[in-house]
mmCIF file of C-alpha atoms in Angstrom:
data_model
loop_
_atom_site.group_PDB
_atom_site.id
_atom_site.type_symbol
_atom_site.label_atom_id
_atom_site.label_comp_id
_atom_site.label_asym_id
_atom_site.label_seq_id
_atom_site.Cartn_x
_atom_site.Cartn_y
_atom_site.Cartn_z
ATOM 1 C CA MET A 1 6.398 128.321 -93.166
ATOM 2 C CA LYS A 2 4.558 131.356 -91.854
ATOM 3 C CA PHE A 3 1.121 130.575 -90.430
ATOM 4 C CA ILE A 4 -1.556 132.831 -91.967
ATOM 5 C CA ASP A 5 -5.178 132.224 -90.969
ATOM 6 C CA GLU A 6 -7.011 135.373 -92.156
ATOM 7 C CA VAL A 7 -6.855 136.948 -95.637
ATOM 8 C CA ARG A 8 -8.887 139.067 -98.022
ATOM 9 C CA ILE A 9 -9.091 138.345 -101.767
ATOM 10 C CA HIS A 10 -11.007 139.547 -104.826
ATOM 11 C CA VAL A 11 -12.620 137.130 -107.287
ATOM 12 C CA ALA A 12 -14.326 137.769 -110.633
ATOM 13 C CA SER A 13 -16.030 135.306 -112.943
ATOM 14 C CA GLY A 14 -15.886 135.456 -116.750
ATOM 15 C CA ASN A 15 -18.319 137.343 -118.965
ATOM 16 C CA GLY A 16 -20.527 135.405 -121.342
ATOM 17 C CA GLY A 17 -19.674 135.527 -125.049
ATOM 18 C CA HIS A 18 -21.819 137.579 -127.455
ATOM 19 C CA GLY A 19 -24.188 135.944 -129.906
ATOM 20 C CA SER A 20 -23.379 136.067 -133.623
ATOM 21 C CA VAL A 21 -25.225 137.640 -136.554
ATOM 22 C CA SER A 22 -24.684 135.488 -139.630
ATOM 23 C CA PHE A 23 -26.600 134.312 -142.714
ATOM 24 C CA ARG A 24 -26.139 131.169 -144.753
ATOM 25 C CA ARG A 25 -25.306 131.979 -148.393
ATOM 26 C CA GLU A 26 -24.031 129.069 -150.471
ATOM 27 C CA LYS A 27 -24.160 128.406 -154.165
ATOM 28 C CA PHE A 28 -26.794 125.885 -155.274
ATOM 29 C CA ILE A 29 -28.392 125.953 -151.787
ATOM 30 C CA PRO A 30 -31.896 127.366 -152.355
ATOM 31 C CA PHE A 31 -32.747 127.936 -148.708
ATOM 32 C CA GLY A 32 -30.429 130.132 -146.686
ATOM 33 C CA GLY A 33 -31.291 132.131 -143.633
ATOM 34 C CA PRO A 34 -29.869 133.114 -140.275
ATOM 35 C CA ASP A 35 -27.322 130.747 -138.749
ATOM 36 C CA GLY A 36 -25.539 132.835 -136.089
ATOM 37 C CA GLY A 37 -24.578 130.748 -133.043
ATOM 38 C CA ASP A 38 -24.827 131.567 -129.352
ATOM 39 C CA GLY A 39 -21.940 132.826 -127.234
ATOM 40 C CA GLY A 40 -20.234 130.580 -124.720
ATOM 41 C CA ARG A 41 -20.796 130.941 -120.972
ATOM 42 C CA GLY A 42 -18.179 132.648 -118.824
ATOM 43 C CA GLY A 43 -16.050 130.653 -116.425
ATOM 44 C CA SER A 44 -17.032 130.500 -112.749
ATOM 45 C CA VAL A 45 -14.820 130.767 -109.652
ATOM 46 C CA TYR A 46 -14.777 127.923 -107.119
ATOM 47 C CA LEU A 47 -12.962 127.428 -103.839
ATOM 48 C CA VAL A 48 -11.792 123.833 -103.343
ATOM 49 C CA ALA A 49 -10.729 122.400 -99.967
ATOM 50 C CA GLN A 50 -7.396 120.543 -99.881
ATOM 51 C CA GLU A 51 -6.307 118.525 -96.850
ATOM 52 C CA ASN A 52 -2.578 118.923 -97.580
ATOM 53 C CA LEU A 53 -2.725 122.695 -96.959
ATOM 54 C CA ASN A 54 -2.534 124.193 -93.478
ATOM 55 C CA THR A 55 -2.120 127.929 -94.053
ATOM 56 C CA LEU A 56 -3.495 130.738 -96.227
ATOM 57 C CA ILE A 57 -0.042 132.168 -96.893
ATOM 58 C CA ASP A 58 -0.333 131.817 -100.703
ATOM 59 C CA PHE A 59 -2.997 134.520 -100.721
ATOM 60 C CA ARG A 60 -0.474 137.008 -99.374
ATOM 61 C CA TYR A 61 1.153 137.080 -102.808
ATOM 62 C CA GLN A 62 -1.864 136.745 -105.112
ATOM 63 C CA ARG A 63 -5.088 138.453 -104.097
ATOM 64 C CA ARG A 64 -7.004 138.769 -107.365
ATOM 65 C CA TYR A 65 -8.457 135.805 -109.248
ATOM 66 C CA ARG A 66 -10.469 135.901 -112.466
ATOM 67 C CA ALA A 67 -12.017 133.165 -114.586
ATOM 68 C CA GLU A 68 -11.870 133.171 -118.382
ATOM 69 C CA SER A 69 -14.631 134.854 -120.376
ATOM 70 C CA GLY A 70 -16.723 132.908 -122.884
ATOM 71 C CA HIS A 71 -16.025 133.226 -126.609
ATOM 72 C CA GLY A 72 -18.480 134.728 -129.080
ATOM 73 C CA GLY A 73 -20.679 132.639 -131.374
ATOM 74 C CA ALA A 74 -20.004 132.213 -135.106
ATOM 75 C CA GLY A 75 -21.751 131.379 -138.350
ATOM 76 C CA ARG A 76 -22.933 127.914 -139.320
ATOM 77 C CA GLN A 77 -24.723 127.676 -135.978
ATOM 78 C CA MET A 78 -21.446 127.408 -134.057
ATOM 79 C CA THR A 79 -21.622 128.109 -130.346
ATOM 80 C CA GLY A 80 -18.689 129.934 -128.770
ATOM 81 C CA ARG A 81 -16.348 128.079 -126.448
ATOM 82 C CA ALA A 82 -17.129 128.340 -122.742
ATOM 83 C CA GLY A 83 -14.577 130.039 -120.505
ATOM 84 C CA HIS A 84 -12.430 127.913 -118.220
ATOM 85 C CA ASP A 85 -13.438 127.882 -114.560
ATOM 86 C CA GLN A 86 -11.027 129.205 -111.938
ATOM 87 C CA ARG A 87 -10.512 126.756 -109.049
ATOM 88 C CA ILE A 88 -8.723 128.111 -105.992
ATOM 89 C CA THR A 89 -7.419 125.649 -103.409
ATOM 90 C CA VAL A 90 -7.808 126.483 -99.703
ATOM 91 C CA PRO A 91 -7.114 124.479 -96.527
ATOM 92 C CA VAL A 92 -9.791 122.232 -95.075
ATOM 93 C CA GLY A 93 -11.567 124.203 -92.345
ATOM 94 C CA THR A 94 -11.764 127.506 -94.252
ATOM 95 C CA LEU A 95 -14.725 129.812 -93.646
ATOM 96 C CA VAL A 96 -15.676 131.997 -96.631
ATOM 97 C CA TYR A 97 -17.371 135.364 -96.068
ATOM 98 C CA ASP A 98 -18.655 137.987 -98.498
ATOM 99 C CA ASP A 99 -16.720 141.010 -97.275
ATOM 100 C CA GLY A 100 -19.262 143.457 -98.669
ATOM 101 C CA ILE A 101 -22.362 142.209 -96.853
ATOM 102 C CA HIS A 102 -20.642 140.305 -94.006
ATOM 103 C CA GLU A 103 -22.429 137.075 -94.913
ATOM 104 C CA LEU A 104 -21.108 133.563 -94.445
ATOM 105 C CA LEU A 105 -21.035 131.902 -97.867
ATOM 106 C CA GLY A 106 -19.712 128.497 -96.889
ATOM 107 C CA ASP A 107 -17.658 126.325 -94.566
ATOM 108 C CA LEU A 108 -15.280 123.945 -96.341
ATOM 109 C CA ARG A 109 -14.805 121.031 -93.935
ATOM 110 C CA THR A 110 -14.004 118.017 -96.123
ATOM 111 C CA HIS A 111 -11.290 117.277 -98.676
ATOM 112 C CA GLY A 112 -12.433 118.044 -102.221
ATOM 113 C CA GLU A 113 -15.487 120.062 -101.145
ATOM 114 C CA GLN A 114 -16.228 122.906 -103.562
ATOM 115 C CA LEU A 115 -17.921 126.276 -103.082
ATOM 116 C CA LEU A 116 -19.136 128.456 -105.959
ATOM 117 C CA VAL A 117 -18.236 132.063 -105.092
ATOM 118 C CA ALA A 118 -18.715 133.809 -108.474
ATOM 119 C CA GLN A 119 -21.081 132.561 -111.204
ATOM 120 C CA GLY A 120 -19.958 132.972 -114.813
ATOM 121 C CA GLY A 121 -22.013 135.130 -117.172
ATOM 122 C CA ARG A 122 -24.527 133.493 -119.524
ATOM 123 C CA GLY A 123 -23.717 133.389 -123.236
ATOM 124 C CA GLY A 124 -25.831 135.604 -125.515
ATOM 125 C CA HIS A 125 -28.141 134.267 -128.248
ATOM 126 C CA GLY A 126 -27.197 134.528 -131.918
ATOM 127 C CA ASN A 127 -29.611 135.723 -134.605
ATOM 128 C CA MET A 128 -30.664 132.141 -135.358
ATOM 129 C CA ALA A 129 -32.589 132.172 -132.067
ATOM 130 C CA TYR A 130 -34.743 135.086 -133.288
ATOM 131 C CA LYS A 131 -35.977 133.668 -136.608
ATOM 132 C CA SER A 132 -39.700 133.132 -136.993
ATOM 133 C CA SER A 133 -42.361 132.995 -139.677
ATOM 134 C CA THR A 134 -42.645 136.765 -139.555
ATOM 135 C CA ASN A 135 -38.975 137.551 -138.993
ATOM 136 C CA ARG A 136 -37.076 135.529 -141.553
ATOM 137 C CA ALA A 137 -33.911 137.604 -141.628
ATOM 138 C CA PRO A 138 -33.337 138.736 -138.045
ATOM 139 C CA ARG A 139 -30.353 140.869 -137.310
ATOM 140 C CA GLN A 140 -30.849 140.866 -133.575
ATOM 141 C CA PHE A 141 -28.376 139.240 -131.257
ATOM 142 C CA GLU A 142 -27.841 139.171 -127.505
ATOM 143 C CA LYS A 143 -24.759 140.320 -125.643
ATOM 144 C CA GLY A 144 -23.230 137.969 -123.122
ATOM 145 C CA GLY A 145 -24.100 138.397 -119.452
ATOM 146 C CA ALA A 146 -21.624 140.064 -117.136
ATOM 147 C CA GLY A 147 -19.744 137.941 -114.605
ATOM 148 C CA GLU A 148 -19.856 138.436 -110.848
ATOM 149 C CA GLU A 149 -17.221 140.178 -108.736
ATOM 150 C CA ARG A 150 -16.792 139.725 -105.007
ATOM 151 C CA HIS A 151 -14.498 140.734 -102.208
ATOM 152 C CA LEU A 152 -14.056 137.732 -99.929
ATOM 153 C CA ARG A 153 -12.643 137.180 -96.475
ATOM 154 C CA LEU A 154 -11.144 133.758 -95.826
ATOM 155 C CA GLU A 155 -10.718 132.583 -92.268
ATOM 156 C CA LEU A 156 -9.013 129.314 -91.393
ATOM 157 C CA ARG A 157 -10.237 127.477 -88.310
ATOM 158 C CA LEU A 158 -8.439 124.276 -87.467
ATOM 159 C CA LEU A 159 -10.500 121.089 -87.407
ATOM 160 C CA ALA A 160 -9.805 119.366 -84.094
ATOM 161 C CA ASP A 161 -11.777 117.316 -81.582
ATOM 162 C CA VAL A 162 -9.894 118.525 -78.500
ATOM 163 C CA GLY A 163 -8.157 121.832 -77.796
ATOM 164 C CA LEU A 164 -5.402 122.743 -75.323
ATOM 165 C CA LEU A 165 -5.880 125.928 -73.317
ATOM 166 C CA GLY A 166 -3.418 127.429 -70.870
ATOM 167 C CA LEU A 167 -0.809 130.022 -70.008
ATOM 168 C CA PRO A 168 2.527 130.129 -71.851
ATOM 169 C CA ASN A 169 4.955 127.462 -70.616
ATOM 170 C CA ALA A 170 2.213 125.365 -69.026
ATOM 171 C CA GLY A 171 3.429 122.411 -71.106
ATOM 172 C CA LYS A 172 0.889 122.343 -73.951
ATOM 173 C CA SER A 173 3.476 121.748 -76.668
ATOM 174 C CA THR A 174 5.189 119.107 -74.545
ATOM 175 C CA LEU A 175 1.877 117.299 -74.065
ATOM 176 C CA ILE A 176 0.997 117.258 -77.755
ATOM 177 C CA ARG A 177 4.488 115.907 -78.525
ATOM 178 C CA ALA A 178 4.020 113.188 -75.911
ATOM 179 C CA VAL A 179 0.685 111.889 -77.216
ATOM 180 C CA SER A 180 0.954 112.489 -80.991
ATOM 181 C CA ALA A 181 3.423 112.748 -83.852
ATOM 182 C CA ALA A 182 3.266 116.568 -83.866
ATOM 183 C CA ARG A 183 6.601 118.210 -83.161
ATOM 184 C CA PRO A 184 6.162 121.796 -81.969
ATOM 185 C CA LYS A 185 9.232 123.442 -80.492
ATOM 186 C CA VAL A 186 9.991 122.760 -76.822
ATOM 187 C CA ALA A 187 13.043 123.791 -74.818
ATOM 188 C CA ASP A 188 14.374 124.134 -71.273
ATOM 189 C CA TYR A 189 13.832 127.916 -71.211
ATOM 190 C CA PRO A 190 10.603 129.967 -71.140
ATOM 191 C CA PHE A 191 9.045 130.914 -74.491
ATOM 192 C CA THR A 192 5.623 130.761 -76.105
ATOM 193 C CA THR A 193 4.293 128.966 -79.171
ATOM 194 C CA LEU A 194 3.631 131.470 -81.955
ATOM 195 C CA TYR A 195 1.077 129.593 -84.068
ATOM 196 C CA PRO A 196 -1.271 126.601 -83.669
ATOM 197 C CA HIS A 197 -0.289 122.963 -84.107
ATOM 198 C CA LEU A 198 -2.411 119.892 -84.786
ATOM 199 C CA GLY A 199 -1.603 116.379 -83.630
ATOM 200 C CA VAL A 200 -3.372 113.096 -84.351
ATOM 201 C CA VAL A 201 -3.633 110.995 -81.196
ATOM 202 C CA ARG A 202 -3.863 107.290 -82.091
ATOM 203 C CA ILE A 203 -5.544 104.993 -79.588
ATOM 204 C CA ALA A 204 -5.546 101.846 -81.737
ATOM 205 C CA ALA A 205 -6.024 100.869 -85.384
ATOM 206 C CA HIS A 206 -8.730 103.099 -86.895
ATOM 207 C CA GLU A 207 -9.227 104.837 -83.548
ATOM 208 C CA SER A 208 -7.851 108.368 -83.224
ATOM 209 C CA PHE A 209 -8.765 111.966 -82.507
ATOM 210 C CA VAL A 210 -7.199 115.342 -83.350
ATOM 211 C CA LEU A 211 -5.651 117.554 -80.680
ATOM 212 C CA ALA A 212 -5.024 121.295 -81.227
ATOM 213 C CA ASP A 213 -2.330 123.323 -79.455
ATOM 214 C CA ILE A 214 -2.702 127.116 -79.654
ATOM 215 C CA PRO A 215 -0.405 129.887 -78.387
ATOM 216 C CA GLY A 216 -0.785 130.481 -74.665
ATOM 217 C CA LEU A 217 -3.022 133.190 -73.265
ATOM 218 C CA ILE A 218 -2.001 135.677 -70.610
ATOM 219 C CA PRO A 219 -4.162 137.851 -68.336
ATOM 220 C CA GLY A 220 -5.380 140.826 -70.360
ATOM 221 C CA ALA A 221 -5.402 138.884 -73.635
ATOM 222 C CA SER A 222 -8.967 140.024 -74.379
ATOM 223 C CA GLU A 223 -7.600 143.595 -74.395
ATOM 224 C CA GLY A 224 -4.717 142.717 -76.723
ATOM 225 C CA ALA A 225 -1.997 141.722 -74.265
ATOM 226 C CA GLY A 226 0.549 139.271 -75.663
ATOM 227 C CA LEU A 227 -0.764 137.584 -78.802
ATOM 228 C CA GLY A 228 -4.293 138.493 -77.713
ATOM 229 C CA THR A 229 -7.170 136.156 -78.424
ATOM 230 C CA ARG A 230 -6.740 135.928 -82.199
ATOM 231 C CA PHE A 231 -5.907 132.216 -82.057
ATOM 232 C CA LEU A 232 -8.813 131.278 -79.769
ATOM 233 C CA LYS A 233 -11.046 130.888 -82.821
ATOM 234 C CA HIS A 234 -9.135 127.700 -83.605
ATOM 235 C CA LEU A 235 -10.793 126.166 -80.541
ATOM 236 C CA SER A 236 -14.291 127.032 -81.794
ATOM 237 C CA ARG A 237 -14.659 123.719 -83.658
ATOM 238 C CA THR A 238 -13.433 121.566 -80.771
ATOM 239 C CA ARG A 239 -15.839 119.595 -78.606
ATOM 240 C CA LEU A 240 -13.640 119.441 -75.510
ATOM 241 C CA LEU A 241 -11.129 121.828 -73.953
ATOM 242 C CA LEU A 242 -8.212 120.675 -71.804
ATOM 243 C CA HIS A 243 -7.268 123.470 -69.412
ATOM 244 C CA LEU A 244 -3.579 122.814 -68.767
ATOM 245 C CA VAL A 245 -2.064 124.382 -65.654
ATOM 246 C CA ASP A 246 1.497 124.314 -64.316
ATOM 247 C CA MET A 247 1.406 123.100 -60.711
ATOM 248 C CA ALA A 248 4.664 124.987 -59.941
ATOM 249 C CA PRO A 249 4.850 128.121 -62.161
ATOM 250 C CA ALA A 250 8.291 129.680 -62.614
ATOM 251 C CA ASP A 251 6.953 133.051 -61.414
ATOM 252 C CA ALA A 252 5.668 131.461 -58.163
ATOM 253 C CA SER A 253 2.094 132.437 -58.998
ATOM 254 C CA ASP A 254 -0.921 130.545 -57.666
ATOM 255 C CA PRO A 255 -2.046 127.797 -60.121
ATOM 256 C CA ALA A 256 -5.695 128.176 -59.080
ATOM 257 C CA ALA A 257 -5.541 131.944 -59.672
ATOM 258 C CA ASN A 258 -4.043 131.297 -63.112
ATOM 259 C CA VAL A 259 -6.973 129.038 -63.988
ATOM 260 C CA ARG A 260 -9.492 131.677 -62.896
ATOM 261 C CA ALA A 261 -7.668 134.375 -64.877
ATOM 262 C CA LEU A 262 -7.910 132.361 -68.092
ATOM 263 C CA GLU A 263 -11.549 131.562 -67.426
ATOM 264 C CA THR A 264 -12.169 135.312 -67.365
ATOM 265 C CA GLU A 265 -10.308 135.821 -70.642
ATOM 266 C CA LEU A 266 -12.192 132.955 -72.268
ATOM 267 C CA ALA A 267 -15.565 134.361 -71.196
ATOM 268 C CA SER A 268 -14.586 137.817 -72.464
ATOM 269 C CA TYR A 269 -13.715 136.378 -75.861
ATOM 270 C CA SER A 270 -16.735 134.097 -76.324
ATOM 271 C CA PRO A 271 -19.385 133.102 -73.784
ATOM 272 C CA VAL A 272 -20.241 130.164 -76.055
ATOM 273 C CA LEU A 273 -16.667 128.882 -75.954
ATOM 274 C CA ALA A 274 -16.560 129.395 -72.183
ATOM 275 C CA GLU A 275 -19.495 126.976 -71.851
ATOM 276 C CA ARG A 276 -17.710 124.243 -73.829
ATOM 277 C CA PRO A 277 -16.933 121.066 -71.805
ATOM 278 C CA ARG A 278 -13.582 121.663 -70.090
ATOM 279 C CA TRP A 279 -11.311 119.310 -68.143
ATOM 280 C CA LEU A 280 -8.597 120.343 -65.732
ATOM 281 C CA VAL A 281 -5.130 118.929 -66.432
ATOM 282 C CA VAL A 282 -2.431 119.686 -63.843
ATOM 283 C CA ASN A 283 1.003 119.268 -65.407
ATOM 284 C CA LYS A 284 4.636 118.905 -64.257
ATOM 285 C CA ALA A 285 4.005 116.362 -61.508
ATOM 286 C CA ASP A 286 7.578 115.145 -62.034
ATOM 287 C CA LEU A 287 8.892 118.227 -60.203
ATOM 288 C CA PHE A 288 7.802 116.790 -56.847
ATOM 289 C CA PRO A 289 7.705 113.426 -55.093
ATOM 290 C CA ILE A 290 4.544 111.477 -55.886
ATOM 291 C CA ALA A 291 2.871 112.135 -52.523
ATOM 292 C CA GLU A 292 3.581 115.874 -52.599
ATOM 293 C CA ALA A 293 2.417 116.187 -56.225
ATOM 294 C CA GLU A 294 -0.856 114.463 -55.324
ATOM 295 C CA THR A 295 -1.327 116.791 -52.338
ATOM 296 C CA ARG A 296 -0.764 119.884 -54.472
ATOM 297 C CA PHE A 297 -3.151 118.509 -57.108
ATOM 298 C CA GLN A 298 -5.929 117.991 -54.554
ATOM 299 C CA GLN A 299 -5.325 121.465 -53.125
ATOM 300 C CA ILE A 300 -5.735 123.087 -56.575
ATOM 301 C CA CYS A 301 -8.985 121.206 -57.155
ATOM 302 C CA ARG A 302 -10.318 122.302 -53.756
ATOM 303 C CA GLN A 303 -9.399 125.946 -54.322
ATOM 304 C CA LEU A 304 -11.229 125.913 -57.640
ATOM 305 C CA ALA A 305 -14.143 123.829 -56.310
ATOM 306 C CA TRP A 306 -13.611 121.828 -59.481
ATOM 307 C CA GLU A 307 -16.442 119.384 -60.142
ATOM 308 C CA GLY A 308 -15.511 118.122 -63.599
ATOM 309 C CA PRO A 309 -12.861 115.592 -64.650
ATOM 310 C CA ALA A 310 -9.345 116.439 -63.413
ATOM 311 C CA PHE A 311 -6.034 114.742 -64.215
ATOM 312 C CA LEU A 312 -2.530 114.884 -62.779
ATOM 313 C CA LEU A 313 0.289 114.116 -65.201
ATOM 314 C CA SER A 314 3.809 114.789 -66.342
ATOM 315 C CA ALA A 315 3.880 115.612 -70.055
ATOM 316 C CA ALA A 316 7.693 115.551 -70.120
ATOM 317 C CA GLY A 317 7.915 112.073 -68.582
ATOM 318 C CA GLY A 318 4.682 110.683 -70.011
ATOM 319 C CA ALA A 319 3.206 109.732 -66.627
ATOM 320 C CA GLY A 320 -0.590 109.968 -66.682
ATOM 321 C CA CYS A 321 -0.801 110.709 -70.425
ATOM 322 C CA ASP A 322 -2.266 107.314 -71.372
ATOM 323 C CA ALA A 323 -5.038 107.636 -68.793
ATOM 324 C CA LEU A 324 -5.899 111.096 -70.130
ATOM 325 C CA ILE A 325 -6.112 110.161 -73.815
ATOM 326 C CA HIS A 326 -8.160 107.011 -73.114
ATOM 327 C CA ALA A 327 -10.580 109.051 -70.996
ATOM 328 C CA ILE A 328 -10.912 111.549 -73.853
ATOM 329 C CA TRP A 329 -11.518 108.777 -76.393
ATOM 330 C CA HIS A 330 -14.327 107.253 -74.328
ATOM 331 C CA ALA A 331 -15.922 110.667 -73.655
ATOM 332 C CA LEU A 332 -15.901 112.040 -77.214
ATOM 333 C CA PRO A 333 -18.915 110.039 -78.552
ATOM 334 C CA ASP A 334 -21.153 111.550 -75.860
ATOM 335 C CA LEU A 335 -19.999 115.157 -76.276
ATOM 336 C CA PRO A 336 -22.183 117.573 -78.273
ATOM 337 C CA PRO A 337 -20.847 118.804 -81.627
ATOM 338 C CA ALA A 338 -19.338 122.266 -81.858
ATOM 339 C CA PRO A 339 -21.836 124.956 -82.933
ATOM 340 C CA GLU A 340 -21.869 126.047 -86.558
ATOM 341 C CA PRO A 341 -20.286 129.442 -87.393
ATOM 342 C CA THR A 342 -22.956 132.054 -88.020
ATOM 343 C CA GLN A 343 -21.437 135.481 -88.440
ATOM 344 C CA LEU A 344 -18.291 137.356 -89.332
ATOM 345 C CA GLU A 345 -16.106 138.406 -86.447
ATOM 346 C CA ASN A 346 -14.315 141.743 -86.498
ATOM 347 C CA TRP A 347 -10.691 141.469 -87.517
ATOM 348 C CA GLY A 348 -7.983 143.708 -86.204
ATOM 349 C CA ASP A 349 -5.799 145.678 -88.579
ATOM 350 C CA ASP A 350 -2.880 143.399 -87.743
ATOM 351 C CA ALA A 351 -4.764 140.364 -89.060
ATOM 352 C CA ASP A 352 -3.921 141.346 -92.614
ATOM 353 C CA GLU A 353 -1.485 144.215 -92.694
ATOM 354 C CA ASP A 354 -1.170 144.074 -96.483
ATOM 355 C CA SER A 355 -4.902 144.619 -97.077
ATOM 356 C CA SER A 356 -4.248 148.032 -98.617
ATOM 357 C CA ASP A 357 -2.882 146.258 -101.690
ATOM 358 C CA TRP A 358 -6.347 145.676 -103.086
ATOM 359 C CA HIS A 359 -8.714 148.214 -101.490
ATOM 360 C CA GLY A 360 -10.445 150.237 -104.191
ATOM 361 C CA ASP A 361 -9.560 147.910 -107.084
ATOM 362 C CA ASP A 362 -11.768 148.374 -110.134
ATOM 363 C CA LEU A 363 -11.585 145.629 -112.748
ATOM 364 C CA THR A 364 -13.662 147.490 -115.359
ATOM 365 C CA THR A 365 -10.582 148.187 -117.446
ATOM 366 C CA ASP A 366 -9.518 144.545 -117.222
ATOM 367 C CA TRP A 367 -12.849 143.444 -118.665
ATOM 368 C CA GLU A 368 -12.959 145.772 -121.666
ATOM 369 C CA GLU A 369 -11.213 143.361 -124.022
ATOM 370 C CA ASP A 370 -13.531 140.526 -122.967
ATOM 371 C CA THR A 371 -16.771 142.416 -123.649
ATOM 372 C CA THR A 372 -16.015 143.377 -127.246
#
């Protein structure tokens, strides 16, 4: 399934039904009078978070959503039927923005959480509501209120406690396979992951945390090189970053220089994310004898003047993985929570290449039948 994490949609709630003008006229009933009922309210539009979804791909094929309009009132004091609400399911972790005013409307973080994005129109009063001692035969009625229309931007940010950061082929996918049930593609030839993966790391019964693997960065990513930084937002909710580095890169580059290069890219993307707690994880220790691997590990730490936690492991063989995940589990309770999202980030044109499908839509014609 294609991974889509940014989309634009249009939503419109239902109009309220009109009130009715009616009078009671029955044989042998001496007292008649106005009995026109009120119109029904229009349906509203809600976004509902679902934990079994992990992509926004469905919105590539349907971009416009509209709730049902309310029905008009009738005689005998009958109120019109309310319009059905429109409930749109989205993945847990979806941010909802008003695309017109660039305002964050909500952050759907838990399964079943709902967000009202378009309020249905109020039903109009019938002539029964206007009767009085001085107006015994009112012919006034009220039209139903118009529904709301909005252009929305939906942005999916994965919910994870820990995020993996590193160059392509540093072993991020291999590590997440080794410590969780996630199964991203790995092979014995160089390639890069194309979309994020989540893995649940289980320590014991009822003790687990979520690990996120994103496509690897390369120097120049902040300027659009490679896949750019578009997937870095999936690390914004994490509380800890694991900076994975290959101790013997295939291109014979310096591991310490690779770490510094990604630190620069991270700071260019988000200074807030660059300040997130970050541990150094040196991978592929199985390529060398134990003593030589330890020597290389210490040399990398000295070159970086690394003062935080650092780990040496082999993701392919599993050596050192248990020590890493237990250290993470014990550190998580003391780590600060990730900051709340506050504003809309600029999206590139490639984030939603089909956006021209809906620009300039005008639903006035669609509503004409509902307002009569």
